[in-house]
Tab-separated table of C-alpha atoms in Angstrom:
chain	number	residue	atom	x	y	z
A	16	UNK	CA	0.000	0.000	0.000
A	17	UNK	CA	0.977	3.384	-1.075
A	18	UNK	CA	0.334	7.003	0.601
A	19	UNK	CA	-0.049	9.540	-1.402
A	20	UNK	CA	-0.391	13.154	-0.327
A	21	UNK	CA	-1.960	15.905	-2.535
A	22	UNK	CA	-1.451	19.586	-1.669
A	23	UNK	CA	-3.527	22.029	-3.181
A	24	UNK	CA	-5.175	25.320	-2.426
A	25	UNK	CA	-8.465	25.440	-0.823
A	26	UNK	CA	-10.671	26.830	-3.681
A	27	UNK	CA	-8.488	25.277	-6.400
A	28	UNK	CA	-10.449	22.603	-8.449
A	29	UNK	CA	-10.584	21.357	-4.961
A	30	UNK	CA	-13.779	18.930	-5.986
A	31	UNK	CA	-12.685	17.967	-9.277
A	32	UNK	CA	-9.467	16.336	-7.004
A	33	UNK	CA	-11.800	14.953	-4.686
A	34	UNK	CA	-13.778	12.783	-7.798
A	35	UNK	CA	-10.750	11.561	-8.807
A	36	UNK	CA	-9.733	10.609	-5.801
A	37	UNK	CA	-12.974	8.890	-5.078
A	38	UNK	CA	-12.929	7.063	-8.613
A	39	UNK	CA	-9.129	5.354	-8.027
A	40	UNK	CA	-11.580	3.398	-4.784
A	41	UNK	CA	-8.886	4.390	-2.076
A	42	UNK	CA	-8.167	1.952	0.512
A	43	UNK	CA	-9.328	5.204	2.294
A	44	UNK	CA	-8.558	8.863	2.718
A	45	UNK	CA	-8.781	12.445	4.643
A	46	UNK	CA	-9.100	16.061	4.229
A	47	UNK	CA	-7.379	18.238	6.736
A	48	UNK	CA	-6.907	21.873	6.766
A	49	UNK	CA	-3.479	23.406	7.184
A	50	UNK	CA	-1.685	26.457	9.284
A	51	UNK	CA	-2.179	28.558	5.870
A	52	UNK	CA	-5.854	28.708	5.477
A	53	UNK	CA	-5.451	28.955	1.613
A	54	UNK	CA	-3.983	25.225	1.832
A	55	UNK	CA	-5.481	21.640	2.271
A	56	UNK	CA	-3.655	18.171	2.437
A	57	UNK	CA	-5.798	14.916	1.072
A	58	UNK	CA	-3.826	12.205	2.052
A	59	UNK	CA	-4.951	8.679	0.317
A	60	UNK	CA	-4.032	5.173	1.062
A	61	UNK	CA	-3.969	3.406	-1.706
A	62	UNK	CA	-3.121	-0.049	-3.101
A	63	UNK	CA	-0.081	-0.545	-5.059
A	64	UNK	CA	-0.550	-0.899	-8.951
A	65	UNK	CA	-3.109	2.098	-9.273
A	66	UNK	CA	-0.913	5.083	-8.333
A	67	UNK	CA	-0.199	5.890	-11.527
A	68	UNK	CA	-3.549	6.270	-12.678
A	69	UNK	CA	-4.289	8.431	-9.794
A	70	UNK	CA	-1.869	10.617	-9.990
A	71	UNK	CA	-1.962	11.301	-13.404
A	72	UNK	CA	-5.891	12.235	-13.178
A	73	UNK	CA	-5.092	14.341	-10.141
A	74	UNK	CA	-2.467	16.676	-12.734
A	75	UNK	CA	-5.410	16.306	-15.513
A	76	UNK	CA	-7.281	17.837	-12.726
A	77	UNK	CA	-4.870	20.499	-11.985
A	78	UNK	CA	-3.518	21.109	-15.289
A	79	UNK	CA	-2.729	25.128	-15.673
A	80	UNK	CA	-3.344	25.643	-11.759
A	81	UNK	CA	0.104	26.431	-9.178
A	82	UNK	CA	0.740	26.252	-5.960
A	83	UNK	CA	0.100	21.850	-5.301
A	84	UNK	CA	2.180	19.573	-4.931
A	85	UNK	CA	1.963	15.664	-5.075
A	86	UNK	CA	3.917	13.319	-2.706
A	87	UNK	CA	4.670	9.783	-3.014
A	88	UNK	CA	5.255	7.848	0.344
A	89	UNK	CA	5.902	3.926	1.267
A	90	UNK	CA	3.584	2.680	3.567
A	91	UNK	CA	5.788	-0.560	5.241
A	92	UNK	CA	2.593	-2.407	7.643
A	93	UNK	CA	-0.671	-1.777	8.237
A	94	UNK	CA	-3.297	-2.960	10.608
A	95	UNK	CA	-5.743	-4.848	10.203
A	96	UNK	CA	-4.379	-6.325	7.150
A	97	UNK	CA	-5.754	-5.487	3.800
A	98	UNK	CA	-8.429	-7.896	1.794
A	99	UNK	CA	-6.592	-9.190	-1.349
A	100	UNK	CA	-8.112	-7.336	-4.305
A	101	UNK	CA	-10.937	-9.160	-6.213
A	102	UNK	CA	-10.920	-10.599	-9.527
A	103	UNK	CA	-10.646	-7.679	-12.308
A	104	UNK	CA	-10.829	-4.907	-9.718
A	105	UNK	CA	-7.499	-2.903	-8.890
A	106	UNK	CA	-5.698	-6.608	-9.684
A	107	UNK	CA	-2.480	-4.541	-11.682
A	108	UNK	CA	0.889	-5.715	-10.966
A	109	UNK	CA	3.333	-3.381	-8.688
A	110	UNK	CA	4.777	-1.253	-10.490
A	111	UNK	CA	6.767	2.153	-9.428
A	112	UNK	CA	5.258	5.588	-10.483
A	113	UNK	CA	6.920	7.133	-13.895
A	114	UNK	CA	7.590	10.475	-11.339
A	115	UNK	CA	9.552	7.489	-8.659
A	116	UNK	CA	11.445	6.217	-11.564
A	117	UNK	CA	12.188	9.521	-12.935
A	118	UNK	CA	14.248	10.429	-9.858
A	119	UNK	CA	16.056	7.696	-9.167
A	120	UNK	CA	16.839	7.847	-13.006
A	121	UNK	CA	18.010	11.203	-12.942
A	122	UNK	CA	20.196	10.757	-9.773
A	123	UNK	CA	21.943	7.905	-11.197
A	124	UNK	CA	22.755	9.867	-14.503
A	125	UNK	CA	24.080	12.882	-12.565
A	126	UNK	CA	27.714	13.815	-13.070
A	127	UNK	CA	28.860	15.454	-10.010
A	128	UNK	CA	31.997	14.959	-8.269
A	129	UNK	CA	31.365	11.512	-6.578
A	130	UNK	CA	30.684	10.326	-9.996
A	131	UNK	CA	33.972	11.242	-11.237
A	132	UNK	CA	35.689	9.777	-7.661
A	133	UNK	CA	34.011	6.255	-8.137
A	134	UNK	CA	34.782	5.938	-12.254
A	135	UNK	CA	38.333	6.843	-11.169
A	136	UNK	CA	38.569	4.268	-8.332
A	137	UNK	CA	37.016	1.506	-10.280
A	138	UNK	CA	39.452	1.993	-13.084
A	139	UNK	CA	42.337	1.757	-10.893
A	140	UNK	CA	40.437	-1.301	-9.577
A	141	UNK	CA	39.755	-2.891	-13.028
A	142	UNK	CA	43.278	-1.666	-14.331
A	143	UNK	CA	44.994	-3.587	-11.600
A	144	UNK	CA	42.755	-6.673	-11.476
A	145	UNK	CA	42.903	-6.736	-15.440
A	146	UNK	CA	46.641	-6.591	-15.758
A	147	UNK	CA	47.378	-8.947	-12.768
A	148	UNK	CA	44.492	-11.613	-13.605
A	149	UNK	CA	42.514	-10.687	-10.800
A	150	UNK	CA	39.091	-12.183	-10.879
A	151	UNK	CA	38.253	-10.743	-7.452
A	152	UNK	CA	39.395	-7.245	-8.291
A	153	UNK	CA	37.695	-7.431	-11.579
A	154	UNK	CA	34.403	-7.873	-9.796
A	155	UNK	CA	34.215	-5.432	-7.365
A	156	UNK	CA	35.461	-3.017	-10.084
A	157	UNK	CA	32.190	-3.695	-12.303
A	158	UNK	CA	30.265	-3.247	-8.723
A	159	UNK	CA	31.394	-0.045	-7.789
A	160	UNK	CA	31.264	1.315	-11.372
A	161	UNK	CA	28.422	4.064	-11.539
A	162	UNK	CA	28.463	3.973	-15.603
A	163	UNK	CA	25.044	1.819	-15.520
A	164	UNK	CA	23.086	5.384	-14.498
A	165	UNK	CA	24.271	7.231	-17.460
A	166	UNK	CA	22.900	4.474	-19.523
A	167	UNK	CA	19.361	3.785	-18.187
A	168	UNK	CA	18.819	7.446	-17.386
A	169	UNK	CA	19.402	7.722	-21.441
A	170	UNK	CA	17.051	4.834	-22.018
A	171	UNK	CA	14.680	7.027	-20.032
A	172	UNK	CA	15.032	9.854	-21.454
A	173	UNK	CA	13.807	8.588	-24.977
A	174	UNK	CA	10.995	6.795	-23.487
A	175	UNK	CA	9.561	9.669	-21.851
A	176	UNK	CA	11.069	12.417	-25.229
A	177	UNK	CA	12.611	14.043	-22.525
A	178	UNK	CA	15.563	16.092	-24.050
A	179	UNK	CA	17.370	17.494	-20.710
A	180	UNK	CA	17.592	14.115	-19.349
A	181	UNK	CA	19.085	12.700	-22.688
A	182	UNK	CA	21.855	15.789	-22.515
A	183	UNK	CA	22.785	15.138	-18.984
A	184	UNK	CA	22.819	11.348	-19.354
A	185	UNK	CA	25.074	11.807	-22.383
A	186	UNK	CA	27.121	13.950	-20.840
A	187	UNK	CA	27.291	11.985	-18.130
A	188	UNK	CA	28.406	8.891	-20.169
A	189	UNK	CA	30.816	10.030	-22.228
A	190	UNK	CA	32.699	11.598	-19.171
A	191	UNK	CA	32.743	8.725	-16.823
A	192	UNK	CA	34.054	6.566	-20.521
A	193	UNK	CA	36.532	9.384	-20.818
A	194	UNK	CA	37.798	9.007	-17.918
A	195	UNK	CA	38.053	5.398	-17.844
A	196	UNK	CA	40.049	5.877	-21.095
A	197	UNK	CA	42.358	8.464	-19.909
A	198	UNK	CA	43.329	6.864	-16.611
A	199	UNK	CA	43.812	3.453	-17.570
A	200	UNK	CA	45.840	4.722	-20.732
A	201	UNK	CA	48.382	6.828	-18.361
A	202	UNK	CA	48.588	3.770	-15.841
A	203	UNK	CA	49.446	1.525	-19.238
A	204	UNK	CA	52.548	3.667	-18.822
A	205	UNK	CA	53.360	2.680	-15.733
A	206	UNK	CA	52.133	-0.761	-15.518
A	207	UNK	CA	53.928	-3.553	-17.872
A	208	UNK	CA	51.598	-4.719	-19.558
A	209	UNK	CA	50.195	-8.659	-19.006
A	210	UNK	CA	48.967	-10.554	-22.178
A	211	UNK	CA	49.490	-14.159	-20.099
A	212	UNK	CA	46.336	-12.782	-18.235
A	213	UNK	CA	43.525	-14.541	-19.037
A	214	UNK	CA	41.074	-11.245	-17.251
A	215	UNK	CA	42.712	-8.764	-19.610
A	216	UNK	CA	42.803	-11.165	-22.747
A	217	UNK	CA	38.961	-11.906	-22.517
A	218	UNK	CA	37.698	-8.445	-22.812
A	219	UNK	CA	39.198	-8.845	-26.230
A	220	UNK	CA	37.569	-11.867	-27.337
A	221	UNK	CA	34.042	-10.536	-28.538
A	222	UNK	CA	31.281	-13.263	-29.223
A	223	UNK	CA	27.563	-12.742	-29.935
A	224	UNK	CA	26.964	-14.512	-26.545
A	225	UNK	CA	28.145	-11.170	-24.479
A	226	UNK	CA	25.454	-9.486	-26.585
A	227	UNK	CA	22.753	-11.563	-25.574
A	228	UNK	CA	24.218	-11.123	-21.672
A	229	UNK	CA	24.236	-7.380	-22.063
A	230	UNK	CA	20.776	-7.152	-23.489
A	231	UNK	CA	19.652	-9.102	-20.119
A	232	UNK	CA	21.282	-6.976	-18.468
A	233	UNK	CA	19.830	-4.312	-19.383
A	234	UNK	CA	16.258	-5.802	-19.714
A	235	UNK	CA	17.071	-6.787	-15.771
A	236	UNK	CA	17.951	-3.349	-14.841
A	237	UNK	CA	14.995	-1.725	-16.082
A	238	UNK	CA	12.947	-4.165	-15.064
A	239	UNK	CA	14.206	-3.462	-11.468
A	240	UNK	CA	13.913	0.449	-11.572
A	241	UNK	CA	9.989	-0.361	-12.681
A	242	UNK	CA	9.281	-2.858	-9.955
A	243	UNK	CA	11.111	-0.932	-7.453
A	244	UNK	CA	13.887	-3.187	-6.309
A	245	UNK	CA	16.665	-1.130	-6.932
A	246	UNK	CA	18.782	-3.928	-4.673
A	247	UNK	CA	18.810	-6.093	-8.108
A	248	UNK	CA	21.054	-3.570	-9.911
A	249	UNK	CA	24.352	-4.427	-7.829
A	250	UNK	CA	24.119	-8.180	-9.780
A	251	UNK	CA	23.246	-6.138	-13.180
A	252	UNK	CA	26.530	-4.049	-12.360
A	253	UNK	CA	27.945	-7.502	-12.604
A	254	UNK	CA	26.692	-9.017	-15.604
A	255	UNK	CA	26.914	-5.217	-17.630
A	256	UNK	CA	30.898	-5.221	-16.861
A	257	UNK	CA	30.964	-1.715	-18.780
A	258	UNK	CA	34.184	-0.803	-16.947
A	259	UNK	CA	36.394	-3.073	-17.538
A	260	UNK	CA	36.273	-3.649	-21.379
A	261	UNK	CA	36.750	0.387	-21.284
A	262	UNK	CA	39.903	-0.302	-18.987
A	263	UNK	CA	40.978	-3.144	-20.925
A	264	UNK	CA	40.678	-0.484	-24.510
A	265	UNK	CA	43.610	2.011	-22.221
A	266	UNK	CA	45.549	-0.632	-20.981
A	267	UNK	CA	45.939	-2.166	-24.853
A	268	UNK	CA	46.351	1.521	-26.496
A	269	UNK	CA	48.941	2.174	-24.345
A	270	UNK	CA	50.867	-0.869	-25.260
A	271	UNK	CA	50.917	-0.365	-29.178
A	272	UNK	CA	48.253	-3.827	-28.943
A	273	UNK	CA	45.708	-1.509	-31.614
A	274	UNK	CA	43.757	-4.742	-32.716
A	275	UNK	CA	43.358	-5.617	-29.087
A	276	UNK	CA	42.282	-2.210	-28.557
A	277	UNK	CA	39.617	-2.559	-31.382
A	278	UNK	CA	38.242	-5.253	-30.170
A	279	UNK	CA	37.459	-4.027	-26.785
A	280	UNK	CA	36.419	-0.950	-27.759
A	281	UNK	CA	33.768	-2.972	-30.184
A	282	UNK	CA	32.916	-5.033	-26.666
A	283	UNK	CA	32.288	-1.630	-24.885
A	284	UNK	CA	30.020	-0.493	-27.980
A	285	UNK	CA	28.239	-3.776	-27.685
A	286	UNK	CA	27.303	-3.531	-24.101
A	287	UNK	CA	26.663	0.248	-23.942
A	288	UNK	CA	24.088	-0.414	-27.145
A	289	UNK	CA	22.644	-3.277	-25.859
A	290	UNK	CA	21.724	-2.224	-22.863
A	291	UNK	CA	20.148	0.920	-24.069
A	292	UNK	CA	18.247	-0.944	-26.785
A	293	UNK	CA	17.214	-3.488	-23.821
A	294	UNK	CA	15.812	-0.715	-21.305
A	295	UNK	CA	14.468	0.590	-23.942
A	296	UNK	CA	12.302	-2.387	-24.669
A	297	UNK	CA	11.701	-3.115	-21.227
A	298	UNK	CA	10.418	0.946	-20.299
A	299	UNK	CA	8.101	0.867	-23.337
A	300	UNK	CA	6.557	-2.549	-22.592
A	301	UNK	CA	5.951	-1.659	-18.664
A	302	UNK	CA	4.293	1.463	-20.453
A	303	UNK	CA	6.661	4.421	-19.059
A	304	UNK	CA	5.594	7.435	-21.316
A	305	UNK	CA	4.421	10.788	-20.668
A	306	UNK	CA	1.021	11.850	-19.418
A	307	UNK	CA	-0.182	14.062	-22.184
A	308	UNK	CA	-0.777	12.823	-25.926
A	309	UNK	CA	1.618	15.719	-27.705
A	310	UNK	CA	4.158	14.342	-25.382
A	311	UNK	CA	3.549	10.719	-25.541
A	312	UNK	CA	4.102	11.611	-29.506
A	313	UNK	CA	7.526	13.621	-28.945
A	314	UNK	CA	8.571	10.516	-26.764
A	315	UNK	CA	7.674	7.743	-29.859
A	316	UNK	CA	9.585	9.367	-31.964
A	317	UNK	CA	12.730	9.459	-29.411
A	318	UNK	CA	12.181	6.155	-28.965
A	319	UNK	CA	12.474	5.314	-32.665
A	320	UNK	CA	15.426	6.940	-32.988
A	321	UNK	CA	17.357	5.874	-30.218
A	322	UNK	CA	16.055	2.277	-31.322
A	323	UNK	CA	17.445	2.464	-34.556
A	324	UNK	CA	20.747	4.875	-33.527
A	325	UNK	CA	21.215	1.650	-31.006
A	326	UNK	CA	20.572	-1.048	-33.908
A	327	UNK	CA	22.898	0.668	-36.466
A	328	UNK	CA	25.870	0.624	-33.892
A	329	UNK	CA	25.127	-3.164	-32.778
A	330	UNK	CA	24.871	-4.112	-36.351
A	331	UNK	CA	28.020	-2.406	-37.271
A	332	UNK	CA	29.877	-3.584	-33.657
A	333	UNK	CA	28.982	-6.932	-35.164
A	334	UNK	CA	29.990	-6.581	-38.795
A	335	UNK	CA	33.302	-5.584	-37.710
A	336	UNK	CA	33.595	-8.187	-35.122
A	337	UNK	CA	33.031	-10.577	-38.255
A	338	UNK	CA	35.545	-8.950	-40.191
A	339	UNK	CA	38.193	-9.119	-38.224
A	340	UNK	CA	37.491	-12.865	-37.428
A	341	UNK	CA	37.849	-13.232	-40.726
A	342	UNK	CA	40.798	-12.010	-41.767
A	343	UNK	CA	42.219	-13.381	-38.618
A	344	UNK	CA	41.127	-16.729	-40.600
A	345	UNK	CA	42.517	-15.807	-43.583
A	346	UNK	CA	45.974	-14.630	-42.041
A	347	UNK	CA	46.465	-17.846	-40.085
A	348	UNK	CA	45.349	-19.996	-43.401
């Protein structure tokens, strides 16, 4: 069960808030007046799976109007404890709010200075545990590694057409990759490089099975955000591994290994597209759009694009990976 508190002012479409309130059947509900005798709180308890629809009629409701303010808030245990819904009535599966998803979204694709602080400690991580064959280090490198925000808060930003979150999810990507790049390139320098390792040598082996992993991934991820359990994206950290293939392209530049380079490079591109194409999927099938029509249109044609920007560089990522299997082929025949 969900609470959800509406703030409004007294004489503002106060009853047209009130019938949509009553129409979403509320577990129950309350009026009370405030301090400010312009003001007045409903709070509504509410099961989970109809909030959406609720909220969005209470904005129809208010649409033009200032001053209100919705509020979304968990409700852990209640007493007595709640009928289960009948058959065809308020039956929807849990799913978070498009405004709950929105902010976690938009915090994750933030680039701020503990952004930058965690890309550069999970490169040295990944670096090291590359170079050395360090499974362990490896790991915790793709756990810590905040690049997964950049990418679904893009993959959100096309589903809902929403331009400023595409910018600063861009952004936000291409900085934390560019600083994976950099630093792992000037500790290639210092480090001598290891080709016995097995860690470093496999992020430049790239098969069509890591696509199908990072297209789970990324399916997964979104899939958590929607359902709210966030906890699930530590294990898509894991499968995504976006760090250290973009470790792996630094550590190879910096040794003169180009065509080891390329290829983990072309693993990066595989995993970043995937996993955008993947949310993608995943946000428009769990029906995360915006609330008016011109909108929802701005947002389908995002989405297309993206889709197809995503398509063109997995297509590609594969043709070359095909190509250079090939003439590997040829040059060993």
């Amino acid at each position: 069960m969900r609470r959800l508190d509406i703030h409004l002012k007294a004489g503002d479409r106060f009853d047209n808030v009130l019938s949509a309130v009553k129409a979403s059947e509320p577990v129950d509900y309350y009026i009370l007046d405030t301090e400010q005798k312009d003001r007045r709180l409903i709070s509504v308890f509410i099961r989970e799976g109809v909030e959406q629809v609720l909220m969005d009629n209470v904005q129809s409701a208010l649409e033009g109007s200032n001053g209100w303010r919705i509020s979304i808030l968990p409700i852990e245990a209640t007493a007595p404890k709640l009928e289960e819904a009948t058959e065809g009535k308020q039956a929807k599966s849990q799913q978070a709010t498009r405004e709950e998803i929105y902010s976690d979204v938009k915090t994750g694709a933030r680039l701020d200075r503990n952004f930058i602080v965690m890309v550069i400690l999970s490169t040295i991580v990944a670096t090291i545990g590359l170079n050395s064959d360090g499974v362990a280090a490896v790991i915790g490198a793709m756990v810590i590694a905040p690049l997964l925000g950049p990418v679904l808060g893009f993959s959100m930003g096309a589903a809902l057409g929403d331009d400023g979150l595409l910018k600063q999810s861009t952004l936000t990507l291409a900085a934390g990759i560019g600083v994976a790049l950099a630093l792992s390139l000037a500790l290639a320098f210092v480090l001598p490089i290891n080709l016995e390792s097995r860690e470093l040598m496999t992020r430049a082996e790239v098969r069509l099975d890591g696509l199908a992993l990072a297209m789970a991934a990324g399916g997964a991820a979104a899939l958590s955000l929607t359902s709210s359990q966030s906890s699930a994206l530590v294990g898509v950290m894991v499968a995504a591994a976006l760090l250290p293939p973009g470790a792996a392209v630094g550590l190879f530049a910096g040794a003169g290994e180009w065509t080891l380079a390329l290829r983990a490079c072309l693993l990066l591109a595989l995993n970043v597209a995937a996993l955008i194409l993947s949310a993608l999927i995943v946000f428009r099938l769990r029906r995360i759009r915006p609330r008016s029509w011109i909108e929802q249109k701005n947002a389908n044609r995002a989405v297309l694009l993206n889709a197809l920007l995503s398509g063109f560089v997995l297509i590609a990522s594969v043709a070359l990976i095909l190509y250079l299997d090939l003439g590997n082929k040829v040059s060993i025949g």
